[in-house]
PDB file of C-alpha atoms in Angstrom:
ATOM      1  CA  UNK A  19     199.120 117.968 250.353  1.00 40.00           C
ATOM      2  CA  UNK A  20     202.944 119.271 249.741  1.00 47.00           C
ATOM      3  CA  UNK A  21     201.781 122.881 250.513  1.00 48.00           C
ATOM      4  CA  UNK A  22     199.833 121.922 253.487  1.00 46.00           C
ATOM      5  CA  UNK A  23     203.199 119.971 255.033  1.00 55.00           C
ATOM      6  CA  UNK A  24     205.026 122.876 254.707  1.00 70.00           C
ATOM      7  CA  UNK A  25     202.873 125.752 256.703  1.00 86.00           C
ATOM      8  CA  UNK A  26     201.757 123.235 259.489  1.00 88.00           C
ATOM      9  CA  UNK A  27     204.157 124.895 262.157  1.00 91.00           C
ATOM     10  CA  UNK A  28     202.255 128.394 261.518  1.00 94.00           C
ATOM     11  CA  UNK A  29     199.736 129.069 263.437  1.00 95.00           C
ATOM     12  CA  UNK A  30     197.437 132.579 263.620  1.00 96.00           C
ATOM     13  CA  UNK A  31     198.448 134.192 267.531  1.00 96.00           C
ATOM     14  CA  UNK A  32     202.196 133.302 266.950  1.00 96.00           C
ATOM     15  CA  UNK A  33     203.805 136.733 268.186  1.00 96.00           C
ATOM     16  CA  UNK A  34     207.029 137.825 268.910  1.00 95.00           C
ATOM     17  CA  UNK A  35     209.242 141.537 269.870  1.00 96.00           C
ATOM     18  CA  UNK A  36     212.152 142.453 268.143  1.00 96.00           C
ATOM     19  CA  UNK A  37     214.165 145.547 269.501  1.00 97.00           C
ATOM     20  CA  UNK A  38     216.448 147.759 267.200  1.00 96.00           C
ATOM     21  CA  UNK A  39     218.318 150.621 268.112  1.00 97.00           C
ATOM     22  CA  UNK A  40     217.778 153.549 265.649  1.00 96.00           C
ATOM     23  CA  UNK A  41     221.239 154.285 263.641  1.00 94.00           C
ATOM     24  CA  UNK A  42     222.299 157.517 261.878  1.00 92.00           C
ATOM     25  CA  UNK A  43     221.488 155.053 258.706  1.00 93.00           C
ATOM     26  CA  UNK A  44     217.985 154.731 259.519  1.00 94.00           C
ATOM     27  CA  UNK A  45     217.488 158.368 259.758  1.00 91.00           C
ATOM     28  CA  UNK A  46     216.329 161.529 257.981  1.00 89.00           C
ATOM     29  CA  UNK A  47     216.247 165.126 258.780  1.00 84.00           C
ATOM     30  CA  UNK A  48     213.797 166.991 256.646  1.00 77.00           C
ATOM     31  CA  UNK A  49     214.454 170.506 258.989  1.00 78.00           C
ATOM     32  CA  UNK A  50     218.059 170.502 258.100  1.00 79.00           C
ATOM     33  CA  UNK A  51     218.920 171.495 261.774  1.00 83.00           C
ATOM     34  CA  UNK A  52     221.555 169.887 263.555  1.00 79.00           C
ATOM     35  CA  UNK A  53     220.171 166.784 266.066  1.00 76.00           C
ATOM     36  CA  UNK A  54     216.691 166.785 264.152  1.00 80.00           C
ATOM     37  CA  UNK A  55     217.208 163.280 262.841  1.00 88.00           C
ATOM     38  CA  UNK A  56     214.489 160.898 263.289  1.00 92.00           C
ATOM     39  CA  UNK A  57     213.989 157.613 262.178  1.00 95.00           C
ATOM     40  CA  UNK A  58     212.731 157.637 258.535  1.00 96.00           C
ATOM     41  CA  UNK A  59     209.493 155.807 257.038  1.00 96.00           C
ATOM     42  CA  UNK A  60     211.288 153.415 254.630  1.00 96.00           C
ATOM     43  CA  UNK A  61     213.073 152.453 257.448  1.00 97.00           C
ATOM     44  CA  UNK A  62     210.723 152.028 260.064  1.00 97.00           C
ATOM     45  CA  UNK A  63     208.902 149.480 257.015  1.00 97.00           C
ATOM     46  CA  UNK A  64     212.436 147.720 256.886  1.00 97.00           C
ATOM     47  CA  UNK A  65     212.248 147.217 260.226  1.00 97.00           C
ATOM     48  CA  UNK A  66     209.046 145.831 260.688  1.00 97.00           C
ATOM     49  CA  UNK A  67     209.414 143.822 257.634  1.00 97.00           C
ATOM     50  CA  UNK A  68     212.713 142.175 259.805  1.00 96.00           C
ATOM     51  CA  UNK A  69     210.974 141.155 262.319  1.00 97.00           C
ATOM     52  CA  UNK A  70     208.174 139.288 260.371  1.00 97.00           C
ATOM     53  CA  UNK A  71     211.171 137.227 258.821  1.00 96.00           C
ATOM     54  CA  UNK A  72     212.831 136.996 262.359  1.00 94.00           C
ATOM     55  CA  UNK A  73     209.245 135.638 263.316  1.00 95.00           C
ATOM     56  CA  UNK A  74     208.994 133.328 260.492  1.00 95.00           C
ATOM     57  CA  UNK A  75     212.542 131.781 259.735  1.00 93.00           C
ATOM     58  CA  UNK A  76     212.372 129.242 262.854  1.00 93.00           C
ATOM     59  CA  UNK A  77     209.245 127.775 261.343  1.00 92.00           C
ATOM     60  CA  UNK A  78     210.422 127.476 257.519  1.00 92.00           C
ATOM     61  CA  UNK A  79     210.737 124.135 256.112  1.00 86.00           C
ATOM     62  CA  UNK A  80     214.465 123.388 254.600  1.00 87.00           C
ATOM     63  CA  UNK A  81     214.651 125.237 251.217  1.00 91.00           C
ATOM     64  CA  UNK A  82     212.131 127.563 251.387  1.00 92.00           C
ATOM     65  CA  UNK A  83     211.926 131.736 252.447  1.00 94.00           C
ATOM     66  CA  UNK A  84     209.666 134.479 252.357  1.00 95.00           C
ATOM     67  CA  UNK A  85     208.863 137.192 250.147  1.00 96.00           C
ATOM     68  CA  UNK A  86     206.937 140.668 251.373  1.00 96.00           C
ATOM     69  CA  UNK A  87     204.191 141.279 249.000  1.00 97.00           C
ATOM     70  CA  UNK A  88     201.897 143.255 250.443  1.00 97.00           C
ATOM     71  CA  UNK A  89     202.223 146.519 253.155  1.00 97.00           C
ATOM     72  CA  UNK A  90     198.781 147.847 254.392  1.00 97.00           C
ATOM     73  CA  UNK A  91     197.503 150.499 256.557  1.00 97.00           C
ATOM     74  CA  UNK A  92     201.206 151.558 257.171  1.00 97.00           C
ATOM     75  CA  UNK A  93     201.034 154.826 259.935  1.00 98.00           C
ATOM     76  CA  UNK A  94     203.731 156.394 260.787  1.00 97.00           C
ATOM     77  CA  UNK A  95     202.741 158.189 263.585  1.00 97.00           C
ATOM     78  CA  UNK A  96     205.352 159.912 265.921  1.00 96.00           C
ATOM     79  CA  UNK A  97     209.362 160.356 265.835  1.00 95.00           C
ATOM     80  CA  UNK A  98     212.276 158.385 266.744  1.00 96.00           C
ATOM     81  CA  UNK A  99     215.911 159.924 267.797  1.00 94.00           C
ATOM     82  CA  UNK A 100     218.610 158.382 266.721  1.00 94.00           C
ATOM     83  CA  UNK A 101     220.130 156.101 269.818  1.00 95.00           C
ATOM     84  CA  UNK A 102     216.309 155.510 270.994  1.00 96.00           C
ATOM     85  CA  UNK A 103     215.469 151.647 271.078  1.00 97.00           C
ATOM     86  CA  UNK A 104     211.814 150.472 269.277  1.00 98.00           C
ATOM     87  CA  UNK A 105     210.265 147.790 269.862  1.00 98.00           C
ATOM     88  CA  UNK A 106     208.124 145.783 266.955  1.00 98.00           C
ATOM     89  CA  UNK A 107     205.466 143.384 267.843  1.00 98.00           C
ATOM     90  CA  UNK A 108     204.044 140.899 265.375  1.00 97.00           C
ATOM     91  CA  UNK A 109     201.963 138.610 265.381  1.00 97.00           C
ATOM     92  CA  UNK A 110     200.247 136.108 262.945  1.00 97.00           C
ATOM     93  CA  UNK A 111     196.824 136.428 262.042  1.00 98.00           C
ATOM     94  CA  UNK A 112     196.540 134.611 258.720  1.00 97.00           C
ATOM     95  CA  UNK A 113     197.919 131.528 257.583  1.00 96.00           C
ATOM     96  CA  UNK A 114     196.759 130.201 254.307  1.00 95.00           C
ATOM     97  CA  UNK A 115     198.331 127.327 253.568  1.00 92.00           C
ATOM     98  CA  UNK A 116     196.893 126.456 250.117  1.00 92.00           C
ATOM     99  CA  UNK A 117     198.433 129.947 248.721  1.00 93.00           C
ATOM    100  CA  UNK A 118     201.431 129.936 251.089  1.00 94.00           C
ATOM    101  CA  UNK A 119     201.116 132.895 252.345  1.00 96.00           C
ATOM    102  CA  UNK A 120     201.211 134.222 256.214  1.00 97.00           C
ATOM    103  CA  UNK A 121     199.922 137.762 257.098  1.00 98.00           C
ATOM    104  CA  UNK A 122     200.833 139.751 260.340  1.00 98.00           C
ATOM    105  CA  UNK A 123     199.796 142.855 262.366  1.00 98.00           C
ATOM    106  CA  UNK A 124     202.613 144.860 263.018  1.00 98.00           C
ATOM    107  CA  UNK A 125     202.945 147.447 266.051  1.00 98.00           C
ATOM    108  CA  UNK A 126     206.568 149.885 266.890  1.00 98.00           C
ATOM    109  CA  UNK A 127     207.108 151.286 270.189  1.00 98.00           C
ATOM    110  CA  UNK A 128     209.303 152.896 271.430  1.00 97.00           C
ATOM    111  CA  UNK A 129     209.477 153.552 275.340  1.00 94.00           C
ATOM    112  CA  UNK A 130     205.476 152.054 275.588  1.00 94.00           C
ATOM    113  CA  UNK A 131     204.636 154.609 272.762  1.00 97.00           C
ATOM    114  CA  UNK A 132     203.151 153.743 269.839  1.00 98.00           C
ATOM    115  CA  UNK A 133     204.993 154.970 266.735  1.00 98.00           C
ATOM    116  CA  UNK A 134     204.001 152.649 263.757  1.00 98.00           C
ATOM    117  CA  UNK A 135     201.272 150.360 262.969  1.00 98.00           C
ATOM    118  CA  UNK A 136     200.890 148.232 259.420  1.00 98.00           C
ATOM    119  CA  UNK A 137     199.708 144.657 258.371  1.00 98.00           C
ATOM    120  CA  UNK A 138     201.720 143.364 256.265  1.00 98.00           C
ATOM    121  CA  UNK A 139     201.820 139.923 253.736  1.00 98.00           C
ATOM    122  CA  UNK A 140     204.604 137.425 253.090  1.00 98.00           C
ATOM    123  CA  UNK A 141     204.515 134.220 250.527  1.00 96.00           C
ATOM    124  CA  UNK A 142     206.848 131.003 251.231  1.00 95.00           C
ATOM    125  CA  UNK A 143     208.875 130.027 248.239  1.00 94.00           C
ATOM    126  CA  UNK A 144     210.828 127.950 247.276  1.00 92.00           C
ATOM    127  CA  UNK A 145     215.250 128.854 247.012  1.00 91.00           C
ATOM    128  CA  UNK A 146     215.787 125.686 244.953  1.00 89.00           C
TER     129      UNK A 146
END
């Protein structure tokens, strides 16, 4: 009964955006030539993963956080400059609240474009 207390403010449509600006940190340049750095893949995954946590904070109950455990289907699909602005849309499609654990679709833009797609898994746990 615990368990099921603590998920009841997830629910599967919850969605949000989350903009990030791309930063000479979040970049790699695999041509070596000047101005050819894009946004890189770990990065792009750090970013989505960001905004699943931005999504889910709000909703935790007091003491608990979650944990990433799973990245699927993960695409990559076009480049980012550094300076652009992408956009990542969640949204919850799984909530199971005997496991306490949430899953998401996961889609970066950037200027309408799609650039990224993954699902992705997180677990609540406890931080006593």
């Amino acid at each position: 009964m615990e368990n099921q207390m603590t998920m009841d403010k997830f629910k599967t449509g919850q969605s949000t955006k989350v903009d990030f600006v791309i930063t000479p940190e979040m970049s790699t340049n695999r041509t070596g030539k000047p101005g050819a750095d894009v946004l890189s893949t770990p990065s792009l995954l750090g970013l989505m993963e960001g905004a699943c946590i931005k999504l889910t904070e709000p909703f935790l109950p007091e003491n608990y956080s979650t944990v990433g455990y799973a990245v699927d289907g993960l695409r990559h699909l076009a480049p980012t400059q550094v300076g652009e602005t992408v956009t990542i849309t969640i949204e919850v499609t799984d909530v199971d609240s005997k496991k306490m654990r949430l899953g998401f679709k996961i889609e970066a833009t950037e200027n309408g474009k799609t650039i990224g797609v993954a699902s992705h898994k997180r677990a609540l746990i406890s931080t006593l």
